[in-house]
PDB file of C-alpha atoms in Angstrom:
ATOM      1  CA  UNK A   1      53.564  63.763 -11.015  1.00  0.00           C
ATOM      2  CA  UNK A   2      54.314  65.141  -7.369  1.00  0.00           C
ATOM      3  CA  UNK A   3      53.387  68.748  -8.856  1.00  0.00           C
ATOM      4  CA  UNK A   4      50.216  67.388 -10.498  1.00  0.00           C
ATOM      5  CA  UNK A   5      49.683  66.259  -7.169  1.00  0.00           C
ATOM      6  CA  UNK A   6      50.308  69.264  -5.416  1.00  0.00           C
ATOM      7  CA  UNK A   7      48.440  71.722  -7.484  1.00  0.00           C
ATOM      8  CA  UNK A   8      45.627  68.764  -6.976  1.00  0.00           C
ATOM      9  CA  UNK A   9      45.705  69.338  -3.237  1.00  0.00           C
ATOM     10  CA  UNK A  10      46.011  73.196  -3.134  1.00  0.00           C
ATOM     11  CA  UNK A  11      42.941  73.337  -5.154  1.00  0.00           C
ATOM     12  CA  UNK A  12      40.906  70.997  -2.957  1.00  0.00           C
ATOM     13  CA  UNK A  13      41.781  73.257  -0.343  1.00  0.00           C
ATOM     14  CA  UNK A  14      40.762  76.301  -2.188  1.00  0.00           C
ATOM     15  CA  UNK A  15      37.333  74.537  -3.338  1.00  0.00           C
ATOM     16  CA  UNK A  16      36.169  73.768   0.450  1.00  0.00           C
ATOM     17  CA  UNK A  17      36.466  77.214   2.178  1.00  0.00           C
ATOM     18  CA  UNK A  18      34.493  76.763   5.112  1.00  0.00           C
ATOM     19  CA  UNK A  19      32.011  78.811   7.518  1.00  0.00           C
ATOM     20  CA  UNK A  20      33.645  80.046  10.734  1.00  0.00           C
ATOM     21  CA  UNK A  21      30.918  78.733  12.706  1.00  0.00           C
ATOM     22  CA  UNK A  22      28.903  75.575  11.092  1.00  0.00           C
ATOM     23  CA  UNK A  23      29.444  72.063  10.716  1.00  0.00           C
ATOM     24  CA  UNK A  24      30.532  71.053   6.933  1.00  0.00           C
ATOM     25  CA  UNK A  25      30.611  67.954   5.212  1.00  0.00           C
ATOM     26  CA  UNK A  26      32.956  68.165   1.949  1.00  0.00           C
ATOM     27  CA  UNK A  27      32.662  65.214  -0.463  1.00  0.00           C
ATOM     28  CA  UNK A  28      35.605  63.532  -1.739  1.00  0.00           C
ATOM     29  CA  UNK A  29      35.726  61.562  -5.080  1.00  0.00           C
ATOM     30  CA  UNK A  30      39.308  60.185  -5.144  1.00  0.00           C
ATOM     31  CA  UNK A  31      39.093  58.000  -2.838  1.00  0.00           C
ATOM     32  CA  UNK A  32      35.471  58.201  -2.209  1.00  0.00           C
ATOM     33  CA  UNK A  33      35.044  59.778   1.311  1.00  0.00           C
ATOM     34  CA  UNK A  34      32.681  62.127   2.899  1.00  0.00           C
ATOM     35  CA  UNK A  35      34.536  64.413   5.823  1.00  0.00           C
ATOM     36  CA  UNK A  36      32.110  65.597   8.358  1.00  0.00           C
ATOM     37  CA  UNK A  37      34.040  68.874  10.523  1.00  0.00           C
ATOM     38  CA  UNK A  38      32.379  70.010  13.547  1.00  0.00           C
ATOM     39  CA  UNK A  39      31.858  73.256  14.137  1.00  0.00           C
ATOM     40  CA  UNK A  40      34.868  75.346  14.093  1.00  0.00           C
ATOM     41  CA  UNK A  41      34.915  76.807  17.745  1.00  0.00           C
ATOM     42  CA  UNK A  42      34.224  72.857  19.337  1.00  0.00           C
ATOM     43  CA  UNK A  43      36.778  70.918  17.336  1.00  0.00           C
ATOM     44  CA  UNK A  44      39.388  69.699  18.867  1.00  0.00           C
ATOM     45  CA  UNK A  45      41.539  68.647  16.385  1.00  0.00           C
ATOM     46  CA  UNK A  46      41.069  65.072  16.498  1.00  0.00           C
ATOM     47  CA  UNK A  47      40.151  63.030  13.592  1.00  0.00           C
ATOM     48  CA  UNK A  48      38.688  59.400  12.863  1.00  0.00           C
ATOM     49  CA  UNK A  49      38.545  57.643   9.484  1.00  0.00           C
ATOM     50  CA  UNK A  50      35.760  55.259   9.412  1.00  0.00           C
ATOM     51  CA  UNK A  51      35.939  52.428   7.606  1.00  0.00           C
ATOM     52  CA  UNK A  52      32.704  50.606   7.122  1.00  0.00           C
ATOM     53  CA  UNK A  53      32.419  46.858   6.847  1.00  0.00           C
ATOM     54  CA  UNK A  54      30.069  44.883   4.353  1.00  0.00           C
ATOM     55  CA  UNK A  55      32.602  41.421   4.016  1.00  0.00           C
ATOM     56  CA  UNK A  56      34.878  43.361   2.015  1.00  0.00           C
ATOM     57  CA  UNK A  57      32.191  43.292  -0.560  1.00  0.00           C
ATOM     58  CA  UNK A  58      30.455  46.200  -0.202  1.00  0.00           C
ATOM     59  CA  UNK A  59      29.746  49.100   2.545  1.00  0.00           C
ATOM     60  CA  UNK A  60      27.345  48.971   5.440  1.00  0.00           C
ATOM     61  CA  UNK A  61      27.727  52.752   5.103  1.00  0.00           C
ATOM     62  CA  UNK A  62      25.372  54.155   6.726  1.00  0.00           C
ATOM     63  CA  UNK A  63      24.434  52.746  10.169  1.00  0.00           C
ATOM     64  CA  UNK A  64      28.222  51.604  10.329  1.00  0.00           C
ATOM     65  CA  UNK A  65      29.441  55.075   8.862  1.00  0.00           C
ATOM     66  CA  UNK A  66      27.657  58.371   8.303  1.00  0.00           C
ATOM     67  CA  UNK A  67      25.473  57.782  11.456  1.00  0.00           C
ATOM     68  CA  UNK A  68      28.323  58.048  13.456  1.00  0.00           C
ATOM     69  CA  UNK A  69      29.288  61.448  12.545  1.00  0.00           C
ATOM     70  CA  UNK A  70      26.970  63.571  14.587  1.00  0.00           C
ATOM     71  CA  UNK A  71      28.916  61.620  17.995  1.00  0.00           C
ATOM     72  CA  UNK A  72      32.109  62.594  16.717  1.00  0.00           C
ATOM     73  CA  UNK A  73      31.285  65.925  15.917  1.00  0.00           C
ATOM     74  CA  UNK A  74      29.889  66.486  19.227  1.00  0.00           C
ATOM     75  CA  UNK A  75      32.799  65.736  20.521  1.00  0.00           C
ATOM     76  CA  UNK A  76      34.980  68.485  18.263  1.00  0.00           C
ATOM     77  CA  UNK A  77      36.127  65.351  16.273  1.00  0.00           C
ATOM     78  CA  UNK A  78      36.157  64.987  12.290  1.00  0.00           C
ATOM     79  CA  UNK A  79      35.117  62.088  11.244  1.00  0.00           C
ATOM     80  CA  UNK A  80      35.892  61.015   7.575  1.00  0.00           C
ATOM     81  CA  UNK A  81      33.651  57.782   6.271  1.00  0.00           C
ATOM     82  CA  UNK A  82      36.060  56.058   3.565  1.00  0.00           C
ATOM     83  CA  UNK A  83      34.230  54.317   0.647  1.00  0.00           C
ATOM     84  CA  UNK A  84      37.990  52.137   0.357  1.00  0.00           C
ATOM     85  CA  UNK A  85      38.043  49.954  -2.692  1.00  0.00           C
ATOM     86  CA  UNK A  86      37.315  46.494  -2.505  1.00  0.00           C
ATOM     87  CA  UNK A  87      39.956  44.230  -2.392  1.00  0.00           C
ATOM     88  CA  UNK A  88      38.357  41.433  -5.251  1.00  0.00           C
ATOM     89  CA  UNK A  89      41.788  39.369  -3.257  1.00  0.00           C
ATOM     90  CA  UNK A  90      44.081  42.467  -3.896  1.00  0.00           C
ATOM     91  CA  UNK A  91      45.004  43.764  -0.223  1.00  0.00           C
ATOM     92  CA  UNK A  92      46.748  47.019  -1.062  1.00  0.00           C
ATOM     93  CA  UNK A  93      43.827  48.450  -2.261  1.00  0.00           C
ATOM     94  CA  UNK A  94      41.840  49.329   0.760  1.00  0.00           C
ATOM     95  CA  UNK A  95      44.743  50.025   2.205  1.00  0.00           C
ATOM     96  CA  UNK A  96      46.047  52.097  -0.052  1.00  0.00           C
ATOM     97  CA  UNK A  97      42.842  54.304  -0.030  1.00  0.00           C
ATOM     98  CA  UNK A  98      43.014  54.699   3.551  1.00  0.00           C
ATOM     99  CA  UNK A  99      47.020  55.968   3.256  1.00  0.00           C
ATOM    100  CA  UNK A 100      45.663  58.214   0.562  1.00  0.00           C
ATOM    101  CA  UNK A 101      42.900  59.537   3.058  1.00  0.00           C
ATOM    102  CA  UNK A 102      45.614  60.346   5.740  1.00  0.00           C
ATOM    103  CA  UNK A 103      47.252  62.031   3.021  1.00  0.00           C
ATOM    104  CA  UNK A 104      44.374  64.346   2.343  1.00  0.00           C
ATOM    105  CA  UNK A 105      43.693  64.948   5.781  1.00  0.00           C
ATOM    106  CA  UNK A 106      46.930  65.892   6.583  1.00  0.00           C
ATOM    107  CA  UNK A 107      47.311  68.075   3.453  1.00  0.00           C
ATOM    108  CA  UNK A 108      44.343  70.453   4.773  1.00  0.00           C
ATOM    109  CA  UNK A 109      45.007  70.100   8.032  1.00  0.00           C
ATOM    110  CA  UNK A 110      44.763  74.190   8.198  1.00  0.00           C
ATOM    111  CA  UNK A 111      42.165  74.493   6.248  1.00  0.00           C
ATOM    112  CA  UNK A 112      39.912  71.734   8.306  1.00  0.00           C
ATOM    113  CA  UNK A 113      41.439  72.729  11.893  1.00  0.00           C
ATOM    114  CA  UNK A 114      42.694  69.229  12.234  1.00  0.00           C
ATOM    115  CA  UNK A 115      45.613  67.771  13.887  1.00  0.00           C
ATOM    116  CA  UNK A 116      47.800  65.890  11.583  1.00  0.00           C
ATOM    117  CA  UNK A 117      49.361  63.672  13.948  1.00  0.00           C
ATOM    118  CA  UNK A 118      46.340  62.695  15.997  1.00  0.00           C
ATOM    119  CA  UNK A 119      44.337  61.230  13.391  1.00  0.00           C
ATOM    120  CA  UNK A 120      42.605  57.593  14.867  1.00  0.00           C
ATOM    121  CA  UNK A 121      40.983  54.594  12.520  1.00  0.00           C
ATOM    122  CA  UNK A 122      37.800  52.756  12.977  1.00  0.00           C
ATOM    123  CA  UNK A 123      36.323  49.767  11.773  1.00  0.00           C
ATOM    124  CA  UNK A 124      33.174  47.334  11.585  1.00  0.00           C
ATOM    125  CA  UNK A 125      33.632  43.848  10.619  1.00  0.00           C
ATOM    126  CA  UNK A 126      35.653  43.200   7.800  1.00  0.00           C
ATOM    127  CA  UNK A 127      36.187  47.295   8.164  1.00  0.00           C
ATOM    128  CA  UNK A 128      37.578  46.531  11.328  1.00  0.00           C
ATOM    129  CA  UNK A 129      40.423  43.912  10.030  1.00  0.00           C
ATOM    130  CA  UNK A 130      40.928  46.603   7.487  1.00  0.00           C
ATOM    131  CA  UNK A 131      41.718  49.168  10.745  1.00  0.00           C
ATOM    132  CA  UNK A 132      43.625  46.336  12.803  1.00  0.00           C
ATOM    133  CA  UNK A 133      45.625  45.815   9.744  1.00  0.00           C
ATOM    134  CA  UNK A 134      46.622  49.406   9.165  1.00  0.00           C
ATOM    135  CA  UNK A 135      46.792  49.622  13.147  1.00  0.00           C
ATOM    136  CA  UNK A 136      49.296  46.833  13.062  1.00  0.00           C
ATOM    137  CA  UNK A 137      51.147  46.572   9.598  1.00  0.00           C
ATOM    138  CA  UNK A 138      51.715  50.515   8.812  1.00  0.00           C
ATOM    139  CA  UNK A 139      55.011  52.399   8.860  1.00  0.00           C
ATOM    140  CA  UNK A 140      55.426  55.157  11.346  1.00  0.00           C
ATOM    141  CA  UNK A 141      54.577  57.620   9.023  1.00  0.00           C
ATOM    142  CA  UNK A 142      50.797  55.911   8.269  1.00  0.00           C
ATOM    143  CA  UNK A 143      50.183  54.335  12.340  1.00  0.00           C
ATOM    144  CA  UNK A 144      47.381  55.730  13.037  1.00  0.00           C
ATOM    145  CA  UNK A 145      46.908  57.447  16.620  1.00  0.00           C
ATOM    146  CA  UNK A 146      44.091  54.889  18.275  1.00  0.00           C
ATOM    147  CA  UNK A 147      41.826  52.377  16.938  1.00  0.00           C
ATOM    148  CA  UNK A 148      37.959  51.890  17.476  1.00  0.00           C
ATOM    149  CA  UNK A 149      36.833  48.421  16.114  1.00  0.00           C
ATOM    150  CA  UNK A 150      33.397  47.123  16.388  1.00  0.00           C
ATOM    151  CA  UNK A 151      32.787  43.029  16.167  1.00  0.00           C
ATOM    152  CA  UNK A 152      36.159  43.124  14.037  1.00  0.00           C
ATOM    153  CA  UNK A 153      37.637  40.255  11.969  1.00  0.00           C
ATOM    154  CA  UNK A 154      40.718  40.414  13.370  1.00  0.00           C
ATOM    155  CA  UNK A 155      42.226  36.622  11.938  1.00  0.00           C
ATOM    156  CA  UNK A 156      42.733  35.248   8.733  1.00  0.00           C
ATOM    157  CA  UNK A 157      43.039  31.844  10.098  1.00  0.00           C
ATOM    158  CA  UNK A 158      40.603  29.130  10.365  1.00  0.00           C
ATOM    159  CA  UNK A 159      38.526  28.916  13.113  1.00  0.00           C
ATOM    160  CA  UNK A 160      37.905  32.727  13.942  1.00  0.00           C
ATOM    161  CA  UNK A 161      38.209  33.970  10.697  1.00  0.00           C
ATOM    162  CA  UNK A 162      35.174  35.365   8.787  1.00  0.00           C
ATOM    163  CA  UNK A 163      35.440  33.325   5.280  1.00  0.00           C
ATOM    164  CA  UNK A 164      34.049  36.019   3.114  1.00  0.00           C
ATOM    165  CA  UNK A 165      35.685  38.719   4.275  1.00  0.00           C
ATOM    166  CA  UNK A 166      38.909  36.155   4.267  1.00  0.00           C
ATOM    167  CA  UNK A 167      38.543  35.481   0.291  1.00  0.00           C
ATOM    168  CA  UNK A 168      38.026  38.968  -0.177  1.00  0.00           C
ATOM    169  CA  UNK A 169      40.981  40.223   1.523  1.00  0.00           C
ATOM    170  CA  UNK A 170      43.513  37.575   0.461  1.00  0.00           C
ATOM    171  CA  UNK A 171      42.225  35.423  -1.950  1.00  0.00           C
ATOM    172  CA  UNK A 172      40.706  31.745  -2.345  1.00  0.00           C
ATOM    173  CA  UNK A 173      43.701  29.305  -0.694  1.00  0.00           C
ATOM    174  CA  UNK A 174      46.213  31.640   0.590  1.00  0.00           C
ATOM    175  CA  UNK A 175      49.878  30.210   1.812  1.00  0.00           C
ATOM    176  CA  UNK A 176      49.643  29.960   5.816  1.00  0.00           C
ATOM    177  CA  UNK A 177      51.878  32.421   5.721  1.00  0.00           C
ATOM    178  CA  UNK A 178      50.173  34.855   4.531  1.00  0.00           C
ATOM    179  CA  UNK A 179      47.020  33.962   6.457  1.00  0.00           C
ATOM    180  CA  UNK A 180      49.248  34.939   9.596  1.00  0.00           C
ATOM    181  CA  UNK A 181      50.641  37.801   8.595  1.00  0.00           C
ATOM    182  CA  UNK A 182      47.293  39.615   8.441  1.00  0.00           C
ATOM    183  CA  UNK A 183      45.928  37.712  11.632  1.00  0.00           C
ATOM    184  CA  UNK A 184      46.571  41.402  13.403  1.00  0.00           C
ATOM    185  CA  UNK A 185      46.577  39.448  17.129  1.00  0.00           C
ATOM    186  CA  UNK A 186      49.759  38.008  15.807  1.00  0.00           C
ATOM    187  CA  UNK A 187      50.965  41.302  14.580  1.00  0.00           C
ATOM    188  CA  UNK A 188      50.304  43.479  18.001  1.00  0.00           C
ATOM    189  CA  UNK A 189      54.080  45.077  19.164  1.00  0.00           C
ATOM    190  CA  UNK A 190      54.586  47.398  21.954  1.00  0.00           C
ATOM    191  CA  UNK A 191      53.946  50.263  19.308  1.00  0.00           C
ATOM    192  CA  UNK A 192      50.873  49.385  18.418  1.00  0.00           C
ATOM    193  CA  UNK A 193      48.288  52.012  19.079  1.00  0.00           C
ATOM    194  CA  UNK A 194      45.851  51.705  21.882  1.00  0.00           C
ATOM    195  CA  UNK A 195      42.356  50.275  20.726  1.00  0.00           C
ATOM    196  CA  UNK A 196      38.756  49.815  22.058  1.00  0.00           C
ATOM    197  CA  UNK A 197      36.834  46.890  21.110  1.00  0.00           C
ATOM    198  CA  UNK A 198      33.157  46.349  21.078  1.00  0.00           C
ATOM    199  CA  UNK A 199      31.790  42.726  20.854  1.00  0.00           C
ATOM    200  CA  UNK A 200      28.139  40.803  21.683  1.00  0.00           C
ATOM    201  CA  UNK A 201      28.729  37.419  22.848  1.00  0.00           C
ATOM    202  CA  UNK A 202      26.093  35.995  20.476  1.00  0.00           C
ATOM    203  CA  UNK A 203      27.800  37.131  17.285  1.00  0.00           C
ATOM    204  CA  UNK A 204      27.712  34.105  15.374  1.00  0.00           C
ATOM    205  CA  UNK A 205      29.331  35.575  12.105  1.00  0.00           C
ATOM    206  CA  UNK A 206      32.517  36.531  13.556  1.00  0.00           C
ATOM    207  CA  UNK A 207      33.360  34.671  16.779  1.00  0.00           C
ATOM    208  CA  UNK A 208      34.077  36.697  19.784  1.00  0.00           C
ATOM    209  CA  UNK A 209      37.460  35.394  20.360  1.00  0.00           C
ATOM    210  CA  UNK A 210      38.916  38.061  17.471  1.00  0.00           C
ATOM    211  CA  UNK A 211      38.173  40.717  19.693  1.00  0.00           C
ATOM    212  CA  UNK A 212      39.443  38.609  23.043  1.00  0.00           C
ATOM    213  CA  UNK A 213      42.454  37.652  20.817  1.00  0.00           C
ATOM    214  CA  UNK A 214      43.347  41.078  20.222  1.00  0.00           C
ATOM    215  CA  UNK A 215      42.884  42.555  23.473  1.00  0.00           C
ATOM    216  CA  UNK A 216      45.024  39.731  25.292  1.00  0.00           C
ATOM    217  CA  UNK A 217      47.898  40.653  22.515  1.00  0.00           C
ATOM    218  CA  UNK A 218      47.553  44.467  23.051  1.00  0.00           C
ATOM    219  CA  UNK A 219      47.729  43.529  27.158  1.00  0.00           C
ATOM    220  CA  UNK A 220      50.859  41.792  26.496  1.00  0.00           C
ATOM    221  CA  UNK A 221      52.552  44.456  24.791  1.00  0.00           C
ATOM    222  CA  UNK A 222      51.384  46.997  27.155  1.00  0.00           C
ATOM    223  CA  UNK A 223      48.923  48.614  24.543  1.00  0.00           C
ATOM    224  CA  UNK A 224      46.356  50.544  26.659  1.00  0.00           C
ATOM    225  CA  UNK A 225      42.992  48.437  25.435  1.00  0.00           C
ATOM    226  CA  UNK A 226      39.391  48.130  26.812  1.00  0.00           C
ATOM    227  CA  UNK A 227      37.764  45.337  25.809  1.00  0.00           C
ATOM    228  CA  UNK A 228      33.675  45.690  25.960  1.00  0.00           C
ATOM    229  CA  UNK A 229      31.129  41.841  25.468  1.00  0.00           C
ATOM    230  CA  UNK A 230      27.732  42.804  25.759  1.00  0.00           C
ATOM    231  CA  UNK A 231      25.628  39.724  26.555  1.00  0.00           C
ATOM    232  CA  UNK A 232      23.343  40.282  22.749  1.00  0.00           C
ATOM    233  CA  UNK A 233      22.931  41.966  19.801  1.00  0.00           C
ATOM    234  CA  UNK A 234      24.654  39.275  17.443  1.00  0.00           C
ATOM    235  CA  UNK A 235      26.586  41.390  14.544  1.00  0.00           C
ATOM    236  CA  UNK A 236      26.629  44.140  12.276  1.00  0.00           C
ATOM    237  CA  UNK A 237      24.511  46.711  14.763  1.00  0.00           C
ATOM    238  CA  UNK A 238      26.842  49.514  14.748  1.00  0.00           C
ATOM    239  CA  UNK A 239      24.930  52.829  15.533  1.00  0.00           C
ATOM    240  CA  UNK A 240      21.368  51.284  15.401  1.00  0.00           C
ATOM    241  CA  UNK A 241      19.184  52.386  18.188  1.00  0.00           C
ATOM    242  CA  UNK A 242      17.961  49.128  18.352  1.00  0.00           C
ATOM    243  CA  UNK A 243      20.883  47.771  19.504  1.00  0.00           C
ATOM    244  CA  UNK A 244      20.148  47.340  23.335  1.00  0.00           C
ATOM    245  CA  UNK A 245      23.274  48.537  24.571  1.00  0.00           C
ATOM    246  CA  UNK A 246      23.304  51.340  21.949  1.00  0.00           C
ATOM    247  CA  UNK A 247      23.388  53.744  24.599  1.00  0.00           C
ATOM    248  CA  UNK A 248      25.913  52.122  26.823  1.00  0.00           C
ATOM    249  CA  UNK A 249      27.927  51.783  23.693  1.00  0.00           C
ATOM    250  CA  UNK A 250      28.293  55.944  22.878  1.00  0.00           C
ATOM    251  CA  UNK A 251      28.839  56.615  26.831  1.00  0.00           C
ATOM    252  CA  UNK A 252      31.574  53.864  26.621  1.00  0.00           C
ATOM    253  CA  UNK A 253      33.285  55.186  23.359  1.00  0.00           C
ATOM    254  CA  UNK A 254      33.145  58.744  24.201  1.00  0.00           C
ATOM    255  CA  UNK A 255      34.333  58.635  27.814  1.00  0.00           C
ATOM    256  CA  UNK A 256      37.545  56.803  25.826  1.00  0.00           C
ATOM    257  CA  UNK A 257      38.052  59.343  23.663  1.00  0.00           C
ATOM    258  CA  UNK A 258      38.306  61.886  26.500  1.00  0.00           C
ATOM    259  CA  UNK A 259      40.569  59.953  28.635  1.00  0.00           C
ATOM    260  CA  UNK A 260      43.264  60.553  26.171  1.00  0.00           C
TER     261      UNK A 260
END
């Protein structure tokens, strides 16, 4: 099986030769994932998987995936929009999908000119607990460098939890137990990665105390976190231009990713 694997990975790597000097996307079917490199004499090594949200019932793909590539790539970063499987109450499979992403990132790490241990996660929604939970609950091997998280479900316990996305994730009627293990606020140690969170204060679908949850826990343990409430825009805007604070939003996120 590990040579299987192996010969799997060489021959991605042979399929996706790319141009010295133009930005490539290279689809992915296993798991489904679209990897969008900037061009080769900007990158900087950096890369982001995007996880969408959608309740963990389907993908908001585009305006809280794909659009976001052209940012990233402007700022010499790869982004990589995961399609993860849907959970249908079985948690290791997103999961898993996003391990196996790493995995495939890190395995053509020459051949994309990326960095294989600065590789970030980000998440909307129910994408986002699906970040916060690798962000939180991952071995060394899998913590991913930062976290980006946009109006994220970041409990599993009633009040703030989202109850779709809840069901989906862990099932109808959990134990309590288990409902706290993947409330990520809970989770947060002093090795957690550092995170920006975006929020709007009217967001009646998930309640803006995940996001102040999480920040307060990441404060605690010393976690460098920024924490950003705009005063509307409810949920699920990610990179819509309609969004009011759209613009405040990229200026905020990419003077981040510089400062580090």
């Amino acid at each position: 099986m590990k040579l299987i694997r192996n010969i799997f990975l060489l021959c991605l790597t042979a399929v996706i030769a790319l141009p010295s000097s133009a930005r490539s996307v290279i689809d992915i079917d296993s798991p489904a994932m679209q990897v969008f490199l900037p061009d080769s004499d900007k990158t900087t090594g950096r890369v982001v998987i995007v996880c969408p949200g959608g309740s963990y019932l389907g993908h908001a793909y585009q305006h809280e995936g794909t659009q976001w590539s052209d940012m990233f790539n402007d700022l010499g970063i790869t982004a990589v929009v995961l399609r993860y499987a849907l959970p249908g109450g079985d948690r290791t499979r997103p999961m898993g999908d996003v391990y196996k992403a790493m995995d495939i990132i890190r395995s053509n790490a020459d051949a994309w000119k990326v960095n294989p241990r600065d590789i970030g996660i980000m998440g909307s929604s129910a994408g986002g607990h699906l970040a916060s939970t690798i962000a939180t609950h991952s071995t060394p091997e899998y913590r991913p460098s930062f976290q980006i998280l946009f109006y994220p479900v970041i409990s599993m316990e009633h009040p703030l939890t989202h109850e779709d996305t809840h069901n989906s994730f862990l099932g109808n009627n959990p134990p309590p137990e288990l409902e706290a293990e993947f409330t990520n606020y809970k989770q947060v140690k002093s090795d957690t990665p550092r995170a920006i969170i975006f929020f709007s204060s009217d967001d009646t679908a998930v309640p803006v105390m995940n996001g102040v949850e999480y920040y307060k826990a990441l404060n605690t343990a010393g976690v460098p976190a920024a924490l950003h409430i705009y005063l509307t825009g409810a949920h699920g805007w990610g990179y819509n231009t309609s969004f009011p604070y759209h613009n405040a939003v990229v200026e905020e996120l990419s003077t981040w990713l510089k400062s580090f």
